[in-house]
Coordinates of C-alpha atoms and ligand atoms in Angstrom, one line a residue:
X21 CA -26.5 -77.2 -15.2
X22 CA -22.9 -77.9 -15.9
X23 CA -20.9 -80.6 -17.2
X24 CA -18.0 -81.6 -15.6
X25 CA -15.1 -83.3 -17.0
X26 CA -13.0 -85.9 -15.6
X27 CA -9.4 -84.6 -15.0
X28 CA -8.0 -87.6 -12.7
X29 CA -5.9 -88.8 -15.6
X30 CA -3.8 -85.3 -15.9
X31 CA -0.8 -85.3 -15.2
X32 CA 0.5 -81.4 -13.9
X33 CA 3.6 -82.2 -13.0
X34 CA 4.9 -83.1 -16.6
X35 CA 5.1 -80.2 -19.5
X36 CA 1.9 -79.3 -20.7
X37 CA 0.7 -81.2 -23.7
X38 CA 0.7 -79.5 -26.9
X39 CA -2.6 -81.1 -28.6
X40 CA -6.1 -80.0 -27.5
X41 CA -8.2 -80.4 -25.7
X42 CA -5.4 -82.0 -23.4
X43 CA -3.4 -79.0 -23.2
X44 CA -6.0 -76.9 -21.6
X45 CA -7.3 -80.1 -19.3
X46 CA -3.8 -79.6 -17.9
X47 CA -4.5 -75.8 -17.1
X48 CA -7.7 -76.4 -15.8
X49 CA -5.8 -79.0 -13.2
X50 CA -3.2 -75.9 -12.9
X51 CA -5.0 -73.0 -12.2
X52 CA -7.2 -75.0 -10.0
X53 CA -4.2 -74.8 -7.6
X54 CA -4.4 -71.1 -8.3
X55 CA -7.4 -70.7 -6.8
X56 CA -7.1 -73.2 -4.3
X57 CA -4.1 -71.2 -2.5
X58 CA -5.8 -68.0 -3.1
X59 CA -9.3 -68.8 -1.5
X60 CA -7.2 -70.3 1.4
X61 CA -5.6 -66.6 1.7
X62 CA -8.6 -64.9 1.2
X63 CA -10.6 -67.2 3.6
X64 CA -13.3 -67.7 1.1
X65 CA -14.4 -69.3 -2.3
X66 CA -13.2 -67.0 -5.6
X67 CA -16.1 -65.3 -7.2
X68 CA -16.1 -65.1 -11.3
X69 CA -18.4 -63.0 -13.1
X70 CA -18.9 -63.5 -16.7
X71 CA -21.1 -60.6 -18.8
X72 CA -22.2 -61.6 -22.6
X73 CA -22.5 -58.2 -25.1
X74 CA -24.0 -59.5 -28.4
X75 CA -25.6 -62.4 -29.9
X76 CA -26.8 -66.0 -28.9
X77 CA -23.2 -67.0 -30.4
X78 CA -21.7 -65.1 -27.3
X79 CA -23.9 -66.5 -24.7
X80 CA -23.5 -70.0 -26.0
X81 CA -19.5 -68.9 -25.7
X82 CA -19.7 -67.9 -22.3
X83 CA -21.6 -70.8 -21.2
X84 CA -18.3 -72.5 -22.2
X85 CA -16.5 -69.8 -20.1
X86 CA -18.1 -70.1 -17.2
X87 CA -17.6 -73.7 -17.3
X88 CA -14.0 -73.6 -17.7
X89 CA -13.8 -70.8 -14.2
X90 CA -16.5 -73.4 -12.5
X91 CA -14.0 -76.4 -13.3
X92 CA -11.1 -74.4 -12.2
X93 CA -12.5 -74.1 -8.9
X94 CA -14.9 -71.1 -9.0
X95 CA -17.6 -69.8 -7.4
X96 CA -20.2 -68.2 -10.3
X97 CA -21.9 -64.7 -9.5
X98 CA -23.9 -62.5 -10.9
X99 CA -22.2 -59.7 -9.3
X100 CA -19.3 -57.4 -10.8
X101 CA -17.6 -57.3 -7.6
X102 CA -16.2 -60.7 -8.0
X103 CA -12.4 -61.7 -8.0
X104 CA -12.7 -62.0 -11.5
X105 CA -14.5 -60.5 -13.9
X106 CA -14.3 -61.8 -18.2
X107 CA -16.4 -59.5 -20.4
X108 CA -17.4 -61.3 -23.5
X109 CA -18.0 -58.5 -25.9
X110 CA -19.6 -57.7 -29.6
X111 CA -19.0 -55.3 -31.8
X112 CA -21.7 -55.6 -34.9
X113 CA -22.5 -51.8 -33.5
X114 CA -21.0 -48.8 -32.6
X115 CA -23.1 -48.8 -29.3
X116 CA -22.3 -52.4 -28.1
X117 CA -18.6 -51.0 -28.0
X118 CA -19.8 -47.7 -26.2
X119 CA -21.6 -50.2 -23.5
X120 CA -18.2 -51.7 -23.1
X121 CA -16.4 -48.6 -22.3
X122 CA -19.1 -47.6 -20.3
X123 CA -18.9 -50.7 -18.3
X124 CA -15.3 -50.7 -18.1
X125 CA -14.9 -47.4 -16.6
X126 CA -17.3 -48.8 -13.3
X127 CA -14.8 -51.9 -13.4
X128 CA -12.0 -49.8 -12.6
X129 CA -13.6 -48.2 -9.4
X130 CA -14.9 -51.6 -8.6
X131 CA -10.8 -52.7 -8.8
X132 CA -9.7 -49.8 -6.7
X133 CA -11.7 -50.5 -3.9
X134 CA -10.3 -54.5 -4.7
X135 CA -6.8 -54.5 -6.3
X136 CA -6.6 -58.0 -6.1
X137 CA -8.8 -58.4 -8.6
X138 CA -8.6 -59.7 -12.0
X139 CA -10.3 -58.1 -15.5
X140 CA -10.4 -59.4 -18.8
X141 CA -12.2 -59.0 -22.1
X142 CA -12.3 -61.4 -25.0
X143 CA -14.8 -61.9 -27.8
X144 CA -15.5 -59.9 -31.1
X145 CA -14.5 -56.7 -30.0
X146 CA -10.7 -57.6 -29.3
X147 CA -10.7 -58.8 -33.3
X148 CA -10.5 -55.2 -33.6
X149 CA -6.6 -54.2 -33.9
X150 CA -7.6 -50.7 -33.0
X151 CA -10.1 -51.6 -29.9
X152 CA -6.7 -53.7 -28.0
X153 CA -4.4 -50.5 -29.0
X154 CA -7.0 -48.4 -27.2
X155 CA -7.4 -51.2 -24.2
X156 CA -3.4 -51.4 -23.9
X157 CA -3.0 -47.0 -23.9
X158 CA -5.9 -46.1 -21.4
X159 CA -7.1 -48.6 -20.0
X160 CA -4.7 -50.7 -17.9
X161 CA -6.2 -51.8 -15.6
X162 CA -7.2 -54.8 -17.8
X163 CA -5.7 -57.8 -16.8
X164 CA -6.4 -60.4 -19.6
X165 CA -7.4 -59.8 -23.6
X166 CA -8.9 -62.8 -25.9
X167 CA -10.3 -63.0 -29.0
X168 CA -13.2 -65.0 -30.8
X169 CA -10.8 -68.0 -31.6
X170 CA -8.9 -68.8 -28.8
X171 CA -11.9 -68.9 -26.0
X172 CA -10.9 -72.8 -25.3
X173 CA -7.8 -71.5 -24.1
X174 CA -9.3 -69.2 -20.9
X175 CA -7.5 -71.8 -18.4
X176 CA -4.4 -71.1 -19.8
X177 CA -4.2 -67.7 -20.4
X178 CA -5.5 -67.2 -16.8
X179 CA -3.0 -69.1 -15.3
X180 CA -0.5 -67.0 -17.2
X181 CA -2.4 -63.5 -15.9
X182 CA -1.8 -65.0 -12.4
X183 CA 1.6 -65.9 -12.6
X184 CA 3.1 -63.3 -14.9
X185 CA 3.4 -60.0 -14.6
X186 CA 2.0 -57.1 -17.1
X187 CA -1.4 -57.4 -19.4
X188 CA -1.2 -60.5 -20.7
X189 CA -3.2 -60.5 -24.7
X190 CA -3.8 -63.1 -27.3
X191 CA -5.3 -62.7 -30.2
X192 CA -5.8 -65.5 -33.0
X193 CA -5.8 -63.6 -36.6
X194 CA -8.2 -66.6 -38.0
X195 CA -8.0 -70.2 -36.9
X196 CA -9.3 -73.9 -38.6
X197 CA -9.5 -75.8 -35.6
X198 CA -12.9 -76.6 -33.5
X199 CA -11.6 -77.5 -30.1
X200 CA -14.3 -79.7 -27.9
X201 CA -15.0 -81.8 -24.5
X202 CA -14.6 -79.0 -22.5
X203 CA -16.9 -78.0 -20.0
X204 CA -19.6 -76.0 -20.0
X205 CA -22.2 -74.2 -17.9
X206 CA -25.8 -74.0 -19.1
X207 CA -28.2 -71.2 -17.9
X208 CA -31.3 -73.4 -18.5
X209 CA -31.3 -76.9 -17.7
X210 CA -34.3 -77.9 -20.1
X211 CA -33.0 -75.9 -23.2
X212 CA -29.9 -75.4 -24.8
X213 CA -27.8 -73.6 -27.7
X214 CA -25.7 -75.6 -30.0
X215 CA -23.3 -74.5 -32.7
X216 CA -23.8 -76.1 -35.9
X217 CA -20.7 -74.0 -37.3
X218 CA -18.9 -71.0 -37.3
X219 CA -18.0 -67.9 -38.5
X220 CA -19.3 -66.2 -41.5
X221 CA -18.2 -66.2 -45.6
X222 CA -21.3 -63.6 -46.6
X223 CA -19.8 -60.4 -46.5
X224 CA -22.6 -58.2 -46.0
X225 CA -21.4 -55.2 -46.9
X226 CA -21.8 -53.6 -43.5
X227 CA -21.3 -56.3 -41.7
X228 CA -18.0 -56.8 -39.2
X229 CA -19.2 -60.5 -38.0
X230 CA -16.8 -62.4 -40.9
X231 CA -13.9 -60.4 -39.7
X232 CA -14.5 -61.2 -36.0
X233 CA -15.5 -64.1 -36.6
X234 CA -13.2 -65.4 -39.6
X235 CA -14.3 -68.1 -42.0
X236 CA -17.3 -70.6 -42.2
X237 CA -16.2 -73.7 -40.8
X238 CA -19.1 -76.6 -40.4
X239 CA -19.1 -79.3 -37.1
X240 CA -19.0 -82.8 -38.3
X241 CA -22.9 -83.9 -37.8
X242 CA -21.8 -86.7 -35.7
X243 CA -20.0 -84.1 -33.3
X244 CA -23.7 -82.2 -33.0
X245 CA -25.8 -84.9 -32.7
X246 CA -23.9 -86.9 -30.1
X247 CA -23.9 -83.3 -28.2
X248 CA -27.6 -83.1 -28.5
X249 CA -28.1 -86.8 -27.2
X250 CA -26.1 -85.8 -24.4
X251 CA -27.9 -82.4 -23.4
X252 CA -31.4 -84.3 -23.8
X253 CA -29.9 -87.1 -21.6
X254 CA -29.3 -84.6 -18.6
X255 CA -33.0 -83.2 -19.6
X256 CA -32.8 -80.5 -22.3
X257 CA -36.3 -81.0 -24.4
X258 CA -35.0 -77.9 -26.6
X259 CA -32.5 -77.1 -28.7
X260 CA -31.3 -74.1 -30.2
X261 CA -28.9 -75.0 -33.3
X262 CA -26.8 -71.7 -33.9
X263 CA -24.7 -70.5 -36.7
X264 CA -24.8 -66.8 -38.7
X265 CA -26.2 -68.6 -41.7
X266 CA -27.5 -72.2 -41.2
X267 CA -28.6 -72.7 -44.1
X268 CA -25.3 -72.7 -46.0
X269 CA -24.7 -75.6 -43.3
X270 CA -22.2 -78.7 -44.2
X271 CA -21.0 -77.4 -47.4
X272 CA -18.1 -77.2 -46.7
X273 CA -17.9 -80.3 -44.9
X274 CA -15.8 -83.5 -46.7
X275 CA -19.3 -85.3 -46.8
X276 CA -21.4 -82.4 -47.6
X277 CA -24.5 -82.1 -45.8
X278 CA -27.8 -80.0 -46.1
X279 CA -29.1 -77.7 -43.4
X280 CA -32.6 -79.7 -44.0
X281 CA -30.8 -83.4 -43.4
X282 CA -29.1 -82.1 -40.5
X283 CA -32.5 -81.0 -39.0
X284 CA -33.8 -84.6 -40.0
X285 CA -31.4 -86.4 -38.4
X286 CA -31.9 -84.0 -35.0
X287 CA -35.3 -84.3 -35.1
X288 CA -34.6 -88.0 -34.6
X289 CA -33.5 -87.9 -31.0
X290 CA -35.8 -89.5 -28.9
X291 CA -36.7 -87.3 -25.9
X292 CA -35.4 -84.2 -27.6
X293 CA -39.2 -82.1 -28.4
X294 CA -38.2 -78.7 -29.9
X295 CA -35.9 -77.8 -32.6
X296 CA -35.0 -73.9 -32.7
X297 CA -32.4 -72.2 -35.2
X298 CA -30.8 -68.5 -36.0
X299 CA -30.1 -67.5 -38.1
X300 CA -31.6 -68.5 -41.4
X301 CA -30.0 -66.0 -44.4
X302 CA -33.1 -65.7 -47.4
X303 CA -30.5 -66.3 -50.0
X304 CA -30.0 -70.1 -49.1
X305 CA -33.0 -70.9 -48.0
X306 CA -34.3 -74.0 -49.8
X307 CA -37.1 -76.1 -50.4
X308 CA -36.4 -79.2 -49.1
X309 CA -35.7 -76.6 -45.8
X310 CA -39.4 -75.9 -46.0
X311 CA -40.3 -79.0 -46.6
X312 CA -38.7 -80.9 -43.7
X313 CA -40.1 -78.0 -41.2
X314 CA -43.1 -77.9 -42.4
X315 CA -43.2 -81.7 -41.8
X316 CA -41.5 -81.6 -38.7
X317 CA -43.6 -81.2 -35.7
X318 CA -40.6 -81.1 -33.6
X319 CA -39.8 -78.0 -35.4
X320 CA -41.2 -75.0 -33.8
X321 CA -42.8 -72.4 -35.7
X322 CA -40.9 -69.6 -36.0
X323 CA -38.4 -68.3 -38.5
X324 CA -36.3 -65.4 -38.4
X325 CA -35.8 -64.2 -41.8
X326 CA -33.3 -61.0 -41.8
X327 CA -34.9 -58.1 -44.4
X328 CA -32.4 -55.8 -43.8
X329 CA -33.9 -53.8 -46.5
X330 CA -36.9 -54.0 -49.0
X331 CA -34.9 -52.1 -51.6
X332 CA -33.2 -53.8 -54.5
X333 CA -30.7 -51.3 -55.3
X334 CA -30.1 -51.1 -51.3
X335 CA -30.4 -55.0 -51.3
X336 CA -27.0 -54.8 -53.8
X337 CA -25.1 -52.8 -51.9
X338 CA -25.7 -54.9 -48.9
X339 CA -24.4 -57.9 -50.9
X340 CA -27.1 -59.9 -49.7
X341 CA -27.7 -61.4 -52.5
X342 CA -31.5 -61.3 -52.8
X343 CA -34.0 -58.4 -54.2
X344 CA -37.0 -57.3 -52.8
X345 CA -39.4 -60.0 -55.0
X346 CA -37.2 -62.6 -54.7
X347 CA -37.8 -61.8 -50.6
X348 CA -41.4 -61.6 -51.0
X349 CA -41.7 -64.9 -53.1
X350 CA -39.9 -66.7 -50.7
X351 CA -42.0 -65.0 -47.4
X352 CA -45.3 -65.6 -49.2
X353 CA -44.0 -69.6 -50.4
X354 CA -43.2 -69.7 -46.2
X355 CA -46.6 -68.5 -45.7
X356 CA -48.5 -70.7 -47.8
X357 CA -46.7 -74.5 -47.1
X358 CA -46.7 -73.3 -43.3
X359 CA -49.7 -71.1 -42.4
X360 CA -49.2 -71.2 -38.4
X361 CA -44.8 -70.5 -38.7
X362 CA -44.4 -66.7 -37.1
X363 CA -41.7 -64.7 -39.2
X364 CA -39.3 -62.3 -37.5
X365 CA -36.4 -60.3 -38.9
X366 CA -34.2 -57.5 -38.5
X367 CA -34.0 -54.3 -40.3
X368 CA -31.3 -51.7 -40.9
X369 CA -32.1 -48.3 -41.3
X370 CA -29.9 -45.3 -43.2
X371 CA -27.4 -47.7 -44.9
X372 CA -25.3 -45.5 -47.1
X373 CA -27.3 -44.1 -49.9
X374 CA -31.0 -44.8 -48.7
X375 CA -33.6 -42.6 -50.3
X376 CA -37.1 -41.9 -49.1
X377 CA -38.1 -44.2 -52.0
X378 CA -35.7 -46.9 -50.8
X379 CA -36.8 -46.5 -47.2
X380 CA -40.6 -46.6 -48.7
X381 CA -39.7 -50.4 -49.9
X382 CA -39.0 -51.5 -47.0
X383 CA -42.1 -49.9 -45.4
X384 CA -43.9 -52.0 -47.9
X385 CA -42.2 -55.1 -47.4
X386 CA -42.7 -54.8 -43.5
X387 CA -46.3 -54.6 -44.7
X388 CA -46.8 -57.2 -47.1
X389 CA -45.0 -60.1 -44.7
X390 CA -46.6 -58.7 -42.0
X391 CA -44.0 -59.6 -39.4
X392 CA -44.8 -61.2 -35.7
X393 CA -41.5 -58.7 -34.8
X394 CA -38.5 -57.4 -36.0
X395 CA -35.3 -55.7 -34.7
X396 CA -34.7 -52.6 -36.0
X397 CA -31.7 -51.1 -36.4
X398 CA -29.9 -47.4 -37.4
X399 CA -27.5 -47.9 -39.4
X400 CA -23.6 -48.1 -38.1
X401 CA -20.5 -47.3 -39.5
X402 CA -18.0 -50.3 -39.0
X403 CA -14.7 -49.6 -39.9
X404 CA -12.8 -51.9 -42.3
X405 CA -16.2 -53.0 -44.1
X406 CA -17.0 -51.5 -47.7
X407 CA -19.7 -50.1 -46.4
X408 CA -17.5 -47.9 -44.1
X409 CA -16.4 -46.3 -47.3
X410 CA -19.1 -45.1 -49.5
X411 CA -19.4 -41.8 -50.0
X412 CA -23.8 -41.0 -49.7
X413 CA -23.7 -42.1 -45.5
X414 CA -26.7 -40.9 -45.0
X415 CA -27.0 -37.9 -42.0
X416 CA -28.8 -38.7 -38.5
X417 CA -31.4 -36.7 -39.0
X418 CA -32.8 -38.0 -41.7
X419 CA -32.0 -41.5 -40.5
X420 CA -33.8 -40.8 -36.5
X421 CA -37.5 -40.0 -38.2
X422 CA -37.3 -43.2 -40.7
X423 CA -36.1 -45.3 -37.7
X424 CA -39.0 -44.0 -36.1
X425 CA -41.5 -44.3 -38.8
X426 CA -40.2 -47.6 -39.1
X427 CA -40.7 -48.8 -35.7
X428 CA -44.1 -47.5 -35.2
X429 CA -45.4 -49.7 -38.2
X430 CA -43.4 -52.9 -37.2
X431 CA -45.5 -52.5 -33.8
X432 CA -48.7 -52.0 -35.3
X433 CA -48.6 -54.9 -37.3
X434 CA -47.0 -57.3 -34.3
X435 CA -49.7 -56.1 -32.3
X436 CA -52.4 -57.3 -34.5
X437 CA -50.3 -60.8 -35.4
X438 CA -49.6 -61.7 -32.3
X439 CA -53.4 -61.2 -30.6
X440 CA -54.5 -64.0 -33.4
X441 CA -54.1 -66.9 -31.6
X442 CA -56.5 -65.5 -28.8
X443 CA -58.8 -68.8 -27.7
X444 CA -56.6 -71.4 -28.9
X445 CA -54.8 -73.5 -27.0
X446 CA -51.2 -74.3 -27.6
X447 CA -47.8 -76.0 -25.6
X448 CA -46.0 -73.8 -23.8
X449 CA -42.2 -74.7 -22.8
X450 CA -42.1 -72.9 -19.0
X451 CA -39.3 -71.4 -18.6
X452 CA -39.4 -69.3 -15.2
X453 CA -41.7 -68.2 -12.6
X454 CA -42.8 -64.4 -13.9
X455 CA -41.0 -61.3 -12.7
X456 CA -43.7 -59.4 -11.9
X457 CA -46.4 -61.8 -10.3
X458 CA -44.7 -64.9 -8.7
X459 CA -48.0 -66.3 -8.5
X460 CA -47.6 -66.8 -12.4
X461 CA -45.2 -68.3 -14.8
X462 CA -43.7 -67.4 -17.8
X463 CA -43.6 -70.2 -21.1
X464 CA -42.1 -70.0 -24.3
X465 CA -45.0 -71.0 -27.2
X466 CA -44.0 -72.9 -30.7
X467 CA -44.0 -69.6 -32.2
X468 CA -41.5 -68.0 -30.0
X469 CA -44.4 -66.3 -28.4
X470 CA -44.5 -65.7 -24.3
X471 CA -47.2 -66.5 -22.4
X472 CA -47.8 -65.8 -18.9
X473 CA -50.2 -68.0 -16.7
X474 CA -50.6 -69.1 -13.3
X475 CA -48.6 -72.0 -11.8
X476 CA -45.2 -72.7 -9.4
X477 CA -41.5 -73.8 -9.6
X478 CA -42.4 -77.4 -10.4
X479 CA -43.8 -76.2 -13.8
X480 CA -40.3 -74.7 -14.5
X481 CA -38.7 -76.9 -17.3
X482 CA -42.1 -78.7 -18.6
X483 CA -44.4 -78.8 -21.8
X484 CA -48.0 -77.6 -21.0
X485 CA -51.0 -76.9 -22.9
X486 CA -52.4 -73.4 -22.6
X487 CA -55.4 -71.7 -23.2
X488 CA -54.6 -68.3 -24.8
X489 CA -57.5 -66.1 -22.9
X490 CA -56.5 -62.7 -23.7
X491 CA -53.2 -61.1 -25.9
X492 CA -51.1 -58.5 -24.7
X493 CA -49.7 -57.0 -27.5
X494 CA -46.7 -59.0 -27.8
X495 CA -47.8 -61.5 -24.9
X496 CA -50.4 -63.8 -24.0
X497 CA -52.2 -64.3 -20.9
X498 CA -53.6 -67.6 -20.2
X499 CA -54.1 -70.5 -18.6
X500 CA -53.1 -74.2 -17.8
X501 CA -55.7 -77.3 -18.9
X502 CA -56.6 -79.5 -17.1
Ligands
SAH618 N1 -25.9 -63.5 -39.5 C1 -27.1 -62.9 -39.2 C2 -26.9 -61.5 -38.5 C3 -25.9 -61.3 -37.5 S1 -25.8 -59.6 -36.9 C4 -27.8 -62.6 -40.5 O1 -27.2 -62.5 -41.5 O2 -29.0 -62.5 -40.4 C5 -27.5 -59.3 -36.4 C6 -28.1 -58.1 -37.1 O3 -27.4 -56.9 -36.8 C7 -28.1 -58.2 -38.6 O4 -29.1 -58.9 -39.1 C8 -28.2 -56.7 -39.0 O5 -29.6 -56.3 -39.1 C9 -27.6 -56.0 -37.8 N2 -26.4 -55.3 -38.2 C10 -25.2 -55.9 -38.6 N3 -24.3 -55.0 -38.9 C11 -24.9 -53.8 -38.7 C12 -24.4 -52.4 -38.9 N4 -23.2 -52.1 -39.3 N5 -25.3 -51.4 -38.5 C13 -26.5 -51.7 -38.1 N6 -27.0 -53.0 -38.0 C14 -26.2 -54.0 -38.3
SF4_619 FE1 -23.1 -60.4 -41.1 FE2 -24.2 -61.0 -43.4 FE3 -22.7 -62.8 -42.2 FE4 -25.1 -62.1 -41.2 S1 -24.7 -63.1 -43.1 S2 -23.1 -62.3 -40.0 S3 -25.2 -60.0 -41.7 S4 -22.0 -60.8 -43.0
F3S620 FE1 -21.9 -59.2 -31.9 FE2 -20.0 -61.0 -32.4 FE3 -22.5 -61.7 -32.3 S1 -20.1 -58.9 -33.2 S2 -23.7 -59.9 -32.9 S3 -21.4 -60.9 -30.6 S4 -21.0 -62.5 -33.6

C-alpha cells in the first residue's frame, strides 16, 4: 500500500522553498529526474532497499522512507543488491550496532562488484557523535548519513549524494518540528502503525532512546485521527498507535489531552476494528486508561507492561519510577478489571549492581504476573547514560546463568498461559498465508496471540472466528467456523 502525493503543483525550476513539507515536495519532483536519467542509462528501473534495525518506531520510519524512494521514482526490493541501499539503524544495544557493522562490511563487497551504487545510514545509531566519526574514518564507502530528526528530508539529501561529490552527512542535534503529508509505504494493507508522539523525557537510567530520540513532543489529536480515517478509508481495520511512553500522551500538548481520551476518540472511527499500542510505561498508567480499555471492545487485549526489574532498589537506579509493589498492584488491578487482557514485558538482566537477591525479585515478579511473554534482555553498557558510569557493572558470567535462569521460567509460564484458551473460539486478524504449510494461514488473535489454520489468499486482510483446537506453546492451531 502506498500513498501517493500529488506533486503537479511544484514548481522545480524556481529555488526550492524553504517551509516544509514544500521544500522536500520540490526534491521529490528533483531527484525524480535523477532517477529518470539514470534508469534510462542503466536500461532499467532503480532498485532501493530499505533494512529497519530496532523498534516498531523504525519500521513505521521506514515505511515513510520507502515512500519518499517509491515517489521519487523507485523500484522497492527486498534485495541488498539494489542501486541504493538506506539502513535505518538502532542503537538501544551494543549488538544492534554490531549487526550494523556486520552488515556493512557485506555492503561494501556488494558495492565493489557495483560502484554505481549508493549506501546510506540514518536512524538512532548516527545520534551517536562517535558511531559517524567511526562511519567517516573506516568506512567510506558510505554514501549518505541521517539522523532520527531529519528523515523527512531523504529526497533532499539524496539529491545532494547524487550531485555532489564526497560523503554527504546531516545530523539534527534535537529538533521541535513534526513534518507531515509525505508519502509513505505500508507493509500491510489492513493494519497500520501510527505515531501518537515522539521521543522520550523518562531517562531510564540505561536507556539511550531520549538522546537519540530527543524530547517528548505530542501530535495534535486532530493530526492522528484524520490519519487514522484515512488509513481505514484505503482498508486498515487495525491500528497500531506508537510512542516510547503513551501514556504520558498530550501533556505537553497546548490543549492537554489524556492517553485514555485519545483512545476514545480513535475508537470512534467507524470501520476502524482494532486498536493496538506500545509502549505503555507502569509509572503513568492510569485508571481511567483501564477503564476505557476495559470498556473498549475495539481495544484488543494485550498490554505490554515493561518490568525491567522486580527489584526496588534496582527499580531506583533505573529511574523508573515505580517499586516492585507498586508494579504488582498495578499488574494484579489489570488482572482483576480485565481478566482476558494478555500482559507482556521486557526484562533487563545484570544492570549495574544486581545481586542474586535482586535478580530473585524479579524471578518472583515474572511469577506472580505470570506473563503471556517477555523479552529478555542482558544488560548493555550505553555510553553517555548514568548507567554507563556506575562503578558495580556486574561481570558476564554471572549475568549469562541469570539470563538463562531467567528465560527458562518466562517460557514455562508462557507455555502454560498461552494453551488456556484451548476450545474457545476467538477473531483472528489474518495476516499471511503460513510459511511453512501454504495450505494454512497465519492470524493475529485479540491477545496478540498467532494462530495458524487452514484457508487461502482471499482470507489475507480479514476478521474470522476461530476455533482454538490445540496450543502450541506460544501458538494455536485451529480452525475457521462456519
Ligand atoms: N520505551 C519503552 C522501551 C524502549 S527500548 C519502554 O520504556 O518500555 C525497549 C527495551 O529495550 C526496554 O524496555 C528495555 O528492556 C531494553 N533496553 C533499553 N536499554 C537497554 C540497555 N542499555 N541494555 C539492555 N536492554 C535495554
Ligand atoms: Fe528508554 Fe525509559 Fe524512555 Fe523507554 S521510557 S525509551 S526505557 S528512557
Ligand atoms: Fe532502537 Fe531507536 Fe527504537 S535505539 S529501540 S530503533 S527508538
Amino acid at each position: 500500500m502506498y500513498t501517493k502525493i500529488n506533486l503537479d503543483k511544484t514548481d522545480i525550476n524556481s529555488e526550492p522553498p524553504t517551509g516544509e513539507p514544500a521544500r522536500q515536495q520540490y526534491f521529490m519532483e528533483r531527484l525524480k529526474r535523477v532517477v529518470e536519467e539514470k534508469s534510462q542509462e542503466y536500461g532499467r528501473p532503480l532498485t532501493a532497499c530499505v533494512q529497519t534495525f530496532g523498534c516498531q518506531m523504525n519500521a513505521k520510519d521506514s515505511e515513510k522512507l520507502l515512500g519518499i524512494l517509491l515517489q521519487a521514482g523507485f523500484t522497492a526490493s527486498e534485495d541488498e543488491a539494489s542501486d541504493f541501499v538506506l539502513y535505518n539503524t538502532c542503537t538501544v544495544r551494543d549488538n544492534a550496532n554490531q549487526r550494523v557493522y556486520g552488515r556493512l562490511g557485506y555492503l561494501n563487497s556488494l558495492k565493489q562488484k557495483n560502484p554505481r551504487m549508493t549506501i546510506a545510514l540514518c536512524g538512532c545509531m548516527m545520534q551517536e557523535p562517535s558511531v559517524v566519526e567511526k562511519i567517516r574514518k573506516s568506512y567510506r564507502f558510505v554514501d549518505l548519513v541521517f539522523g532520527t530528526h531529519n528523515i523527512f528530508r531523504l529526497a533532499e539529501l539524496l539529491y545532494r549524494c547524487y550531485t555532489e561529490k564526497g560523503m554527504v552527512v546531516d545530523i539534527w542535534e534535537k529538533t521541535d518540528q513534526i513534518v507531515e503529508e509525505l508519502p509513505a509505504r505500508r507493509k500491510y494493507p489492513f493494519k497500520s502503525g501510527v505515531n501518537i508522539m515522539y521521543g522520550c523525557n523518562n531517562f531510564c537510567s540505561y536507556c539511550i532512546v531520549p538522546y537519540v530520540r530527543g524530547r517528548e513532543r505530542s501530535r495534535e489529536p486532530e493530526e492522528i485521527l484524520t490519519e487514522i480515517r484515512t488509513l481505514v478509508a484505503d482498508g486498515v481495520v487495525e491500528v497500531m498507535l506508537l510512542g516510547q511512553n503513551v501514556n504520558s500522551y498530550g501533556k505537553t500538548l497546548a490543549e492537554p489531552m489524556t492517553f485514555a481520551e485519545l483512545l476514545r476518540q480513535v475508537a470512534k472511527i467507524d470501520g476502524l476494528e482494532r486498536i493496538r499500542f506500545m509502549t505503555s510505561h507502569p509509572k503513568d498508567l492510569s485508571d481511567e486508561l483501564i477503564e476505557v480499555m476495559r470498556d473498549c471492545p475495539k481495544i484488543c487485549r494485550h498490554l505490554h507492561l515493561p518490568l525491567q526489574s522486580g527489584s526496588s532498589r534496582i527499580l531506583k537506579k533505573m529511574n523508573r519510577v515505580y517499586d516492585k509493589e507498586q508494579y504488582l498492584a498495578l499488574a494484579g488491578k489489570i488482572q482483576r478489571e480485565i481478566p482476558d487482557m494478555s500482559l507482556t514485558t521486557d526484562i533487563i538482566v545484570g544492570f549495574p549492581g544486581e545481586t542474586e537477591e535482586d535478580f530473585e525479585e524479579t524471578l518472583d515478579v515474572v511469577r506472580q504476573v505470570r506473563y503471556d511473554s517477555a523479552f529478555t534482555f542482558i544488560y548493555s553498557k550505553r555510553t553517555g547514560t548514568p548507567a554507563a558510569a556506575m562503578e558495580d557493572q556486574v561481570p558476564e558470567e554471572v549475568v549469562k546463568p541469570r539470563f538463562d535462569r531467567l528465560l527458562k521460567e518466562v517460557q514455562r509460564i508462557s507455555s502454560e498461559v498461552c494453551g488456556k484458551d484451548v476450545g474457545k473460539t476467538m477473531t483472528a486478524l489474518v495476516e499471511g498465508v503460513d510459511t511453512h504449510d501454504g495450505r494454512l494461514v497465519t492470524g493475529r488473535l485479540s491477545n496478540n496471540i498467532m494462530v495458524h489454520f487452514p484457508g487461502d489468499v482471499s482470507d489475507i486482510g480479514r476478521l474470522i472466528p476461530v476455533l482454538l483446537m490445540e496450543s502450541k506453546g506460544f501458538y494455536y492451531m485451529g480452525r475457521k467456523l462456519p
